[in-house]
Structure formats: structure tokens, C-alpha cells
């Protein structure tokens, strides 16, 4: 059977995204930036122009990582913060929150190490992700940043999926539809 595809155009780049079933009656166009240098660079150029007066960028493992790295480079920032999804032995007294995203559909952890907390405390923080869909990942990151003493001044993603695009407090480049049957 031929795969169903969704044609995405973002930041001057075109990709054919496979449409996949993630629950009964619910399909999404799968957007995976891991390994895609061109889309990460092009989207970062556009997003960097929309982020003003920010001290530090924070994302969640895993798909946000290449984006936050490239954005930090373009904004001439020496550091960025990644909330990891498991507690590692090298973490010293981590701050922990829980999240359920549209794709994962089970509880995942978000953990900030002590050094991450120090980078966030008292700073103007932009939360960065590849996609915002239900908004749960962004919200969980925001709670964690607040626990760490940071001030969230922006929430940005390459794509807003489904109703996420209706929220006026997020920055994004393009909308991605959700498919329901
Ligand atoms: O708005 P939401 O419904 O929370 O969905 C968005 C989140 O879902 C995806 O992550 P995923 O949970 O698939 O984890 P991964 O990056 O580790 O693959 C994506 O990278 C966002 O972080
Ligand atoms: N369309 C999508 N593709 C990959 N991960 C996602 N997380 C939320 N929406 C997604």
C-alpha cells in the first residue's frame, strides 16, 4: 500500500512527511528533524529573528536538541539547556517534572541537573521545541523553568500542530494539520 504523505514547506525547505496513525481516529504528519541539517539551519534563521531579549534557551530531549543547538549558535549564546528524560547517575539533586506528549502517550520525565538550574535562575528564558501540539511538553518545561527560578519570556517551535496554532502566546513558523477520521 502506498504511504500517505503531507507536503510541508517551512523556511524555504520542502519535506514530504509520512502520515502515521497514533491513536484510534487520529493521524499526524510525522516531523522528525533529527539528522536533517538543512531544515534545522533554515528554521533556526527564521526563529532567531523572532526571539528578542532572551538570555538562555531551554528544550527537552530528544527532538528539540539539534534545533536549540543551532539557535543558540545563531544567537551567539555560549550555553543552552536540555531537560533530559531520565535521571542519570551524574545528576546532582535534579529538578524533575512529568509530561505526556501527543506522540509518546505515556509519562516521561523531564530532569534538570544542578548546573542547568544555575544557568536558568534569574534569567529570561525561551522554551524551544520542534513541534507544539497539545502544549503539554511546553507547559511541563515551563513549570520546570519556573521551579528553577527562571522567567519564561517566549515559547517557540518550528511547527504548531492542530489547535496549538490558535494560541497567541507561541512563536512558530508554520502550522501542521492533525488528521481525524
Ligand atoms: O505538544 P505536545 O503534545 O507535548 O507534543 C510535542 C512534543 O512531542 C514530541 O516529543 P516526543 O514526546 O515525541 O519526544 P522525543 O522528542 O523524545 O521523540 C515533540 O518533540 C515535542 O516535544
Ligand atoms: N507531527 C509530529 N511529528 C513528530 N513528533 C511530534 N510531536 C508532536 N507532533 C509531532
mmCIF file of N, CA and C in Angstrom, residues 27-112:
data_model
loop_
_atom_site.group_PDB
_atom_site.id
_atom_site.type_symbol
_atom_site.label_atom_id
_atom_site.label_comp_id
_atom_site.label_asym_id
_atom_site.label_seq_id
_atom_site.Cartn_x
_atom_site.Cartn_y
_atom_site.Cartn_z
ATOM 1 N N UNK A 27 -4.446 10.708 13.228
ATOM 2 C CA UNK A 27 -3.181 10.577 12.497
ATOM 3 C C UNK A 27 -2.434 11.906 12.552
ATOM 4 N N UNK A 28 -1.099 11.813 12.512
ATOM 5 C CA UNK A 28 -0.278 13.031 12.417
ATOM 6 C C UNK A 28 0.710 12.870 11.265
ATOM 7 N N UNK A 29 1.190 14.019 10.775
ATOM 8 C CA UNK A 29 2.273 14.009 9.789
ATOM 9 C C UNK A 29 3.567 13.997 10.587
ATOM 10 N N UNK A 30 4.331 12.923 10.475
ATOM 11 C CA UNK A 30 5.493 12.723 11.335
ATOM 12 C C UNK A 30 6.642 13.653 10.933
ATOM 13 N N UNK A 31 7.025 14.504 11.866
ATOM 14 C CA UNK A 31 8.045 15.531 11.612
ATOM 15 C C UNK A 31 9.248 15.251 12.504
ATOM 16 N N UNK A 32 10.299 14.708 11.893
ATOM 17 C CA UNK A 32 11.487 14.315 12.666
ATOM 18 C C UNK A 32 12.695 15.091 12.130
ATOM 19 N N UNK A 33 13.173 16.037 12.920
ATOM 20 C CA UNK A 33 14.300 16.868 12.447
ATOM 21 C C UNK A 33 15.648 16.244 12.764
ATOM 22 N N UNK A 34 15.657 15.165 13.530
ATOM 23 C CA UNK A 34 16.939 14.527 13.862
ATOM 24 C C UNK A 34 17.645 14.116 12.578
ATOM 25 N N UNK A 35 18.861 14.557 12.372
ATOM 26 C CA UNK A 35 19.635 14.196 11.181
ATOM 27 C C UNK A 35 19.435 15.120 9.994
ATOM 28 N N UNK A 36 18.508 16.084 10.088
ATOM 29 C CA UNK A 36 18.195 16.951 8.936
ATOM 30 C C UNK A 36 18.834 18.330 9.140
ATOM 31 N N UNK A 37 20.066 18.466 8.680
ATOM 32 C CA UNK A 37 20.833 19.704 8.876
ATOM 33 C C UNK A 37 20.149 20.885 8.182
ATOM 34 N N UNK A 38 19.655 20.648 6.970
ATOM 35 C CA UNK A 38 19.103 21.749 6.173
ATOM 36 C C UNK A 38 17.887 22.390 6.856
ATOM 37 N N UNK A 39 16.983 21.565 7.327
ATOM 38 C CA UNK A 39 15.753 22.133 7.909
ATOM 39 C C UNK A 39 16.058 22.805 9.255
ATOM 40 N N UNK A 40 16.966 22.221 10.019
ATOM 41 C CA UNK A 40 17.314 22.811 11.320
ATOM 42 C C UNK A 40 17.955 24.186 11.113
ATOM 43 N N UNK A 41 18.881 24.275 10.150
ATOM 44 C CA UNK A 41 19.548 25.565 9.903
ATOM 45 C C UNK A 41 18.559 26.601 9.393
ATOM 46 N N UNK A 42 17.754 26.227 8.401
ATOM 47 C CA UNK A 42 16.826 27.189 7.787
ATOM 48 C C UNK A 42 15.792 27.670 8.805
ATOM 49 N N UNK A 43 15.257 26.756 9.611
ATOM 50 C CA UNK A 43 14.246 27.143 10.596
ATOM 51 C C UNK A 43 14.872 28.016 11.688
ATOM 52 N N UNK A 44 16.110 27.712 12.055
ATOM 53 C CA UNK A 44 16.771 28.490 13.113
ATOM 54 C C UNK A 44 16.973 29.940 12.681
ATOM 55 N N UNK A 45 17.319 30.146 11.406
ATOM 56 C CA UNK A 45 17.498 31.520 10.911
ATOM 57 C C UNK A 45 16.195 32.303 11.116
ATOM 58 N N UNK A 46 15.075 31.668 10.755
ATOM 59 C CA UNK A 46 13.777 32.360 10.867
ATOM 60 C C UNK A 46 13.380 32.570 12.329
ATOM 61 N N UNK A 47 13.565 31.531 13.148
ATOM 62 C CA UNK A 47 13.147 31.643 14.558
ATOM 63 C C UNK A 47 14.029 32.641 15.317
ATOM 64 N N UNK A 48 15.314 32.665 14.988
ATOM 65 C CA UNK A 48 16.235 33.581 15.688
ATOM 66 C C UNK A 48 15.764 35.032 15.535
ATOM 67 N N UNK A 49 15.194 35.357 14.356
ATOM 68 C CA UNK A 49 14.727 36.735 14.108
ATOM 69 C C UNK A 49 13.536 37.087 14.996
ATOM 70 N N UNK A 50 12.827 36.049 15.477
ATOM 71 C CA UNK A 50 11.610 36.302 16.255
ATOM 72 C C UNK A 50 11.856 36.271 17.765
ATOM 73 N N UNK A 51 13.086 35.953 18.162
ATOM 74 C CA UNK A 51 13.380 35.850 19.597
ATOM 75 C C UNK A 51 14.198 37.062 20.033
ATOM 76 N N UNK A 52 13.584 37.918 20.857
ATOM 77 C CA UNK A 52 14.310 39.105 21.320
ATOM 78 C C UNK A 52 14.413 39.080 22.834
ATOM 79 N N UNK A 53 15.464 39.694 23.348
ATOM 80 C CA UNK A 53 15.628 39.852 24.803
ATOM 81 C C UNK A 53 15.514 38.535 25.567
ATOM 82 N N UNK A 54 16.279 37.558 25.119
ATOM 83 C CA UNK A 54 16.291 36.245 25.764
ATOM 84 C C UNK A 54 17.715 35.963 26.223
ATOM 85 N N UNK A 55 17.876 35.423 27.448
ATOM 86 C CA UNK A 55 19.213 35.101 27.955
ATOM 87 C C UNK A 55 19.616 33.666 27.662
ATOM 88 N N UNK A 56 18.638 32.738 27.753
ATOM 89 C CA UNK A 56 19.000 31.319 27.625
ATOM 90 C C UNK A 56 17.837 30.549 26.995
ATOM 91 N N UNK A 57 18.201 29.525 26.214
ATOM 92 C CA UNK A 57 17.209 28.666 25.552
ATOM 93 C C UNK A 57 17.134 27.325 26.293
ATOM 94 N N UNK A 58 15.911 26.819 26.444
ATOM 95 C CA UNK A 58 15.708 25.532 27.124
ATOM 96 C C UNK A 58 14.839 24.640 26.244
ATOM 97 N N UNK A 59 15.255 23.386 26.077
ATOM 98 C CA UNK A 59 14.434 22.431 25.330
ATOM 99 C C UNK A 59 14.352 21.112 26.101
ATOM 100 N N UNK A 60 13.596 20.157 25.515
ATOM 101 C CA UNK A 60 13.514 18.822 26.111
ATOM 102 C C UNK A 60 14.170 17.840 25.156
ATOM 103 N N UNK A 61 14.820 16.819 25.733
ATOM 104 C CA UNK A 61 15.308 15.689 24.954
ATOM 105 C C UNK A 61 14.091 15.080 24.221
ATOM 106 N N UNK A 62 14.099 14.626 23.029
ATOM 107 C CA UNK A 62 15.239 14.490 22.180
ATOM 108 C C UNK A 62 15.167 15.411 20.944
ATOM 109 N N UNK A 63 13.999 15.536 20.324
ATOM 110 C CA UNK A 63 13.992 16.174 19.005
ATOM 111 C C UNK A 63 14.246 17.679 19.051
ATOM 112 N N UNK A 64 14.146 18.289 20.235
ATOM 113 C CA UNK A 64 14.445 19.714 20.331
ATOM 114 C C UNK A 64 15.939 20.009 20.322
ATOM 115 N N UNK A 65 16.776 18.988 20.543
ATOM 116 C CA UNK A 65 18.208 19.244 20.776
ATOM 117 C C UNK A 65 18.929 19.867 19.561
ATOM 118 N N UNK A 66 18.815 19.317 18.362
ATOM 119 C CA UNK A 66 19.538 19.960 17.256
ATOM 120 C C UNK A 66 19.067 21.390 17.010
ATOM 121 N N UNK A 67 17.787 21.630 17.208
ATOM 122 C CA UNK A 67 17.242 22.976 16.983
ATOM 123 C C UNK A 67 17.800 23.968 17.996
ATOM 124 N N UNK A 68 17.817 23.587 19.281
ATOM 125 C CA UNK A 68 18.277 24.532 20.299
ATOM 126 C C UNK A 68 19.783 24.798 20.139
ATOM 127 N N UNK A 69 20.522 23.811 19.689
ATOM 128 C CA UNK A 69 21.958 23.999 19.451
ATOM 129 C C UNK A 69 22.179 25.039 18.344
ATOM 130 N N UNK A 70 21.498 24.857 17.232
ATOM 131 C CA UNK A 70 21.683 25.764 16.090
ATOM 132 C C UNK A 70 21.171 27.173 16.423
ATOM 133 N N UNK A 71 20.043 27.242 17.116
ATOM 134 C CA UNK A 71 19.506 28.558 17.503
ATOM 135 C C UNK A 71 20.473 29.276 18.442
ATOM 136 N N UNK A 72 21.022 28.550 19.403
ATOM 137 C CA UNK A 72 21.960 29.156 20.350
ATOM 138 C C UNK A 72 23.180 29.699 19.598
ATOM 139 N N UNK A 73 23.641 28.934 18.594
ATOM 140 C CA UNK A 73 24.790 29.402 17.801
ATOM 141 C C UNK A 73 24.436 30.694 17.084
ATOM 142 N N UNK A 74 23.274 30.702 16.458
ATOM 143 C CA UNK A 74 22.891 31.894 15.690
ATOM 144 C C UNK A 74 22.653 33.108 16.580
ATOM 145 N N UNK A 75 22.257 32.867 17.824
ATOM 146 C CA UNK A 75 22.015 33.983 18.752
ATOM 147 C C UNK A 75 23.280 34.313 19.575
ATOM 148 N N UNK A 76 24.403 33.661 19.191
ATOM 149 C CA UNK A 76 25.693 33.900 19.862
ATOM 150 C C UNK A 76 25.612 33.619 21.358
ATOM 151 N N UNK A 77 24.907 32.555 21.715
ATOM 152 C CA UNK A 77 24.828 32.164 23.126
ATOM 153 C C UNK A 77 25.831 31.034 23.371
ATOM 154 N N UNK A 78 26.517 31.094 24.498
ATOM 155 C CA UNK A 78 27.549 30.087 24.779
ATOM 156 C C UNK A 78 26.957 28.794 25.310
ATOM 157 N N UNK A 79 25.766 28.878 25.887
ATOM 158 C CA UNK A 79 25.149 27.706 26.514
ATOM 159 C C UNK A 79 23.690 27.587 26.116
ATOM 160 N N UNK A 80 23.164 26.387 26.248
ATOM 161 C CA UNK A 80 21.710 26.165 26.209
ATOM 162 C C UNK A 80 21.439 25.026 27.186
ATOM 163 N N UNK A 81 20.160 24.809 27.495
ATOM 164 C CA UNK A 81 19.813 23.789 28.493
ATOM 165 C C UNK A 81 18.884 22.747 27.873
ATOM 166 N N UNK A 82 19.188 21.482 28.147
ATOM 167 C CA UNK A 82 18.329 20.367 27.704
ATOM 168 C C UNK A 82 17.779 19.666 28.943
ATOM 169 N N UNK A 83 16.458 19.589 29.062
ATOM 170 C CA UNK A 83 15.846 18.773 30.115
ATOM 171 C C UNK A 83 15.870 17.329 29.619
ATOM 172 N N UNK A 84 16.568 16.478 30.341
ATOM 173 C CA UNK A 84 16.681 15.078 29.911
ATOM 174 C C UNK A 84 15.494 14.264 30.420
ATOM 175 N N UNK A 85 15.247 13.137 29.754
ATOM 176 C CA UNK A 85 14.034 12.374 30.062
ATOM 177 C C UNK A 85 14.265 11.204 31.013
ATOM 178 N N UNK A 86 15.441 11.130 31.607
ATOM 179 C CA UNK A 86 15.676 10.165 32.684
ATOM 180 C C UNK A 86 16.712 10.755 33.630
ATOM 181 N N UNK A 87 16.673 10.263 34.865
ATOM 182 C CA UNK A 87 17.671 10.722 35.844
ATOM 183 C C UNK A 87 18.943 9.930 35.622
ATOM 184 N N UNK A 88 20.057 10.629 35.471
ATOM 185 C CA UNK A 88 21.351 9.980 35.225
ATOM 186 C C UNK A 88 22.176 10.002 36.511
ATOM 187 N N UNK A 89 23.090 9.017 36.652
ATOM 188 C CA UNK A 89 23.893 8.968 37.879
ATOM 189 C C UNK A 89 24.718 10.232 38.090
ATOM 190 N N UNK A 90 25.077 10.936 37.005
ATOM 191 C CA UNK A 90 25.911 12.138 37.172
ATOM 192 C C UNK A 90 25.109 13.359 37.602
ATOM 193 N N UNK A 91 23.792 13.233 37.661
ATOM 194 C CA UNK A 91 22.989 14.405 38.045
ATOM 195 C C UNK A 91 23.021 14.581 39.563
ATOM 196 N N UNK A 92 23.163 15.854 39.961
ATOM 197 C CA UNK A 92 23.279 16.162 41.379
ATOM 198 C C UNK A 92 21.979 16.852 41.802
ATOM 199 N N UNK A 93 21.153 16.139 42.574
ATOM 200 C CA UNK A 93 19.914 16.706 43.100
ATOM 201 C C UNK A 93 19.036 17.329 41.991
ATOM 202 N N UNK A 94 18.655 16.548 40.955
ATOM 203 C CA UNK A 94 17.939 17.136 39.808
ATOM 204 C C UNK A 94 16.530 17.618 40.160
ATOM 205 N N UNK A 95 16.088 18.657 39.408
ATOM 206 C CA UNK A 95 14.676 19.070 39.461
ATOM 207 C C UNK A 95 13.934 18.198 38.458
ATOM 208 N N UNK A 96 12.767 17.672 38.842
ATOM 209 C CA UNK A 96 12.074 16.708 37.979
ATOM 210 C C UNK A 96 10.611 17.093 37.795
ATOM 211 N N UNK A 97 10.132 16.958 36.549
ATOM 212 C CA UNK A 97 8.703 17.116 36.269
ATOM 213 C C UNK A 97 8.279 15.952 35.369
ATOM 214 N N UNK A 98 6.964 15.787 35.153
ATOM 215 C CA UNK A 98 6.475 14.705 34.294
ATOM 216 C C UNK A 98 5.720 15.304 33.122
ATOM 217 N N UNK A 99 5.707 14.572 31.991
ATOM 218 C CA UNK A 99 4.981 15.068 30.811
ATOM 219 C C UNK A 99 4.419 13.898 30.002
ATOM 220 N N UNK A 100 3.261 14.137 29.370
ATOM 221 C CA UNK A 100 2.697 13.181 28.398
ATOM 222 C C UNK A 100 2.467 13.968 27.110
ATOM 223 N N UNK A 101 3.190 13.630 26.027
ATOM 224 C CA UNK A 101 3.012 14.356 24.763
ATOM 225 C C UNK A 101 2.073 13.579 23.839
ATOM 226 N N UNK A 102 1.659 14.212 22.736
ATOM 227 C CA UNK A 102 0.721 13.557 21.808
ATOM 228 C C UNK A 102 1.332 12.287 21.214
ATOM 229 N N UNK A 103 2.634 12.289 20.962
ATOM 230 C CA UNK A 103 3.263 11.150 20.288
ATOM 231 C C UNK A 103 3.658 10.038 21.243
ATOM 232 N N UNK A 104 4.037 10.388 22.452
ATOM 233 C CA UNK A 104 4.566 9.358 23.350
ATOM 234 C C UNK A 104 3.457 8.694 24.169
ATOM 235 N N UNK A 105 2.463 9.455 24.577
ATOM 236 C CA UNK A 105 1.246 8.926 25.209
ATOM 237 C C UNK A 105 1.490 8.119 26.476
ATOM 238 N N UNK A 106 2.630 8.262 27.065
ATOM 239 C CA UNK A 106 2.839 7.732 28.422
ATOM 240 C C UNK A 106 3.741 8.726 29.146
ATOM 241 N N UNK A 107 3.742 8.614 30.483
ATOM 242 C CA UNK A 107 4.509 9.596 31.250
ATOM 243 C C UNK A 107 5.998 9.547 30.918
ATOM 244 N N UNK A 108 6.582 10.705 30.660
ATOM 245 C CA UNK A 108 8.035 10.825 30.513
ATOM 246 C C UNK A 108 8.498 11.813 31.580
ATOM 247 N N UNK A 109 9.750 11.658 32.016
ATOM 248 C CA UNK A 109 10.304 12.612 32.981
ATOM 249 C C UNK A 109 10.998 13.747 32.248
ATOM 250 N N UNK A 110 11.083 14.874 32.877
ATOM 251 C CA UNK A 110 11.938 15.977 32.411
ATOM 252 C C UNK A 110 12.817 16.351 33.600
ATOM 253 N N UNK A 111 14.130 16.247 33.424
ATOM 254 C CA UNK A 111 15.049 16.451 34.559
ATOM 255 C C UNK A 111 16.068 17.534 34.251
ATOM 256 N N UNK A 112 16.247 18.429 35.202
ATOM 257 C CA UNK A 112 17.283 19.473 35.094
ATOM 258 C C UNK A 112 18.345 19.228 36.146
#
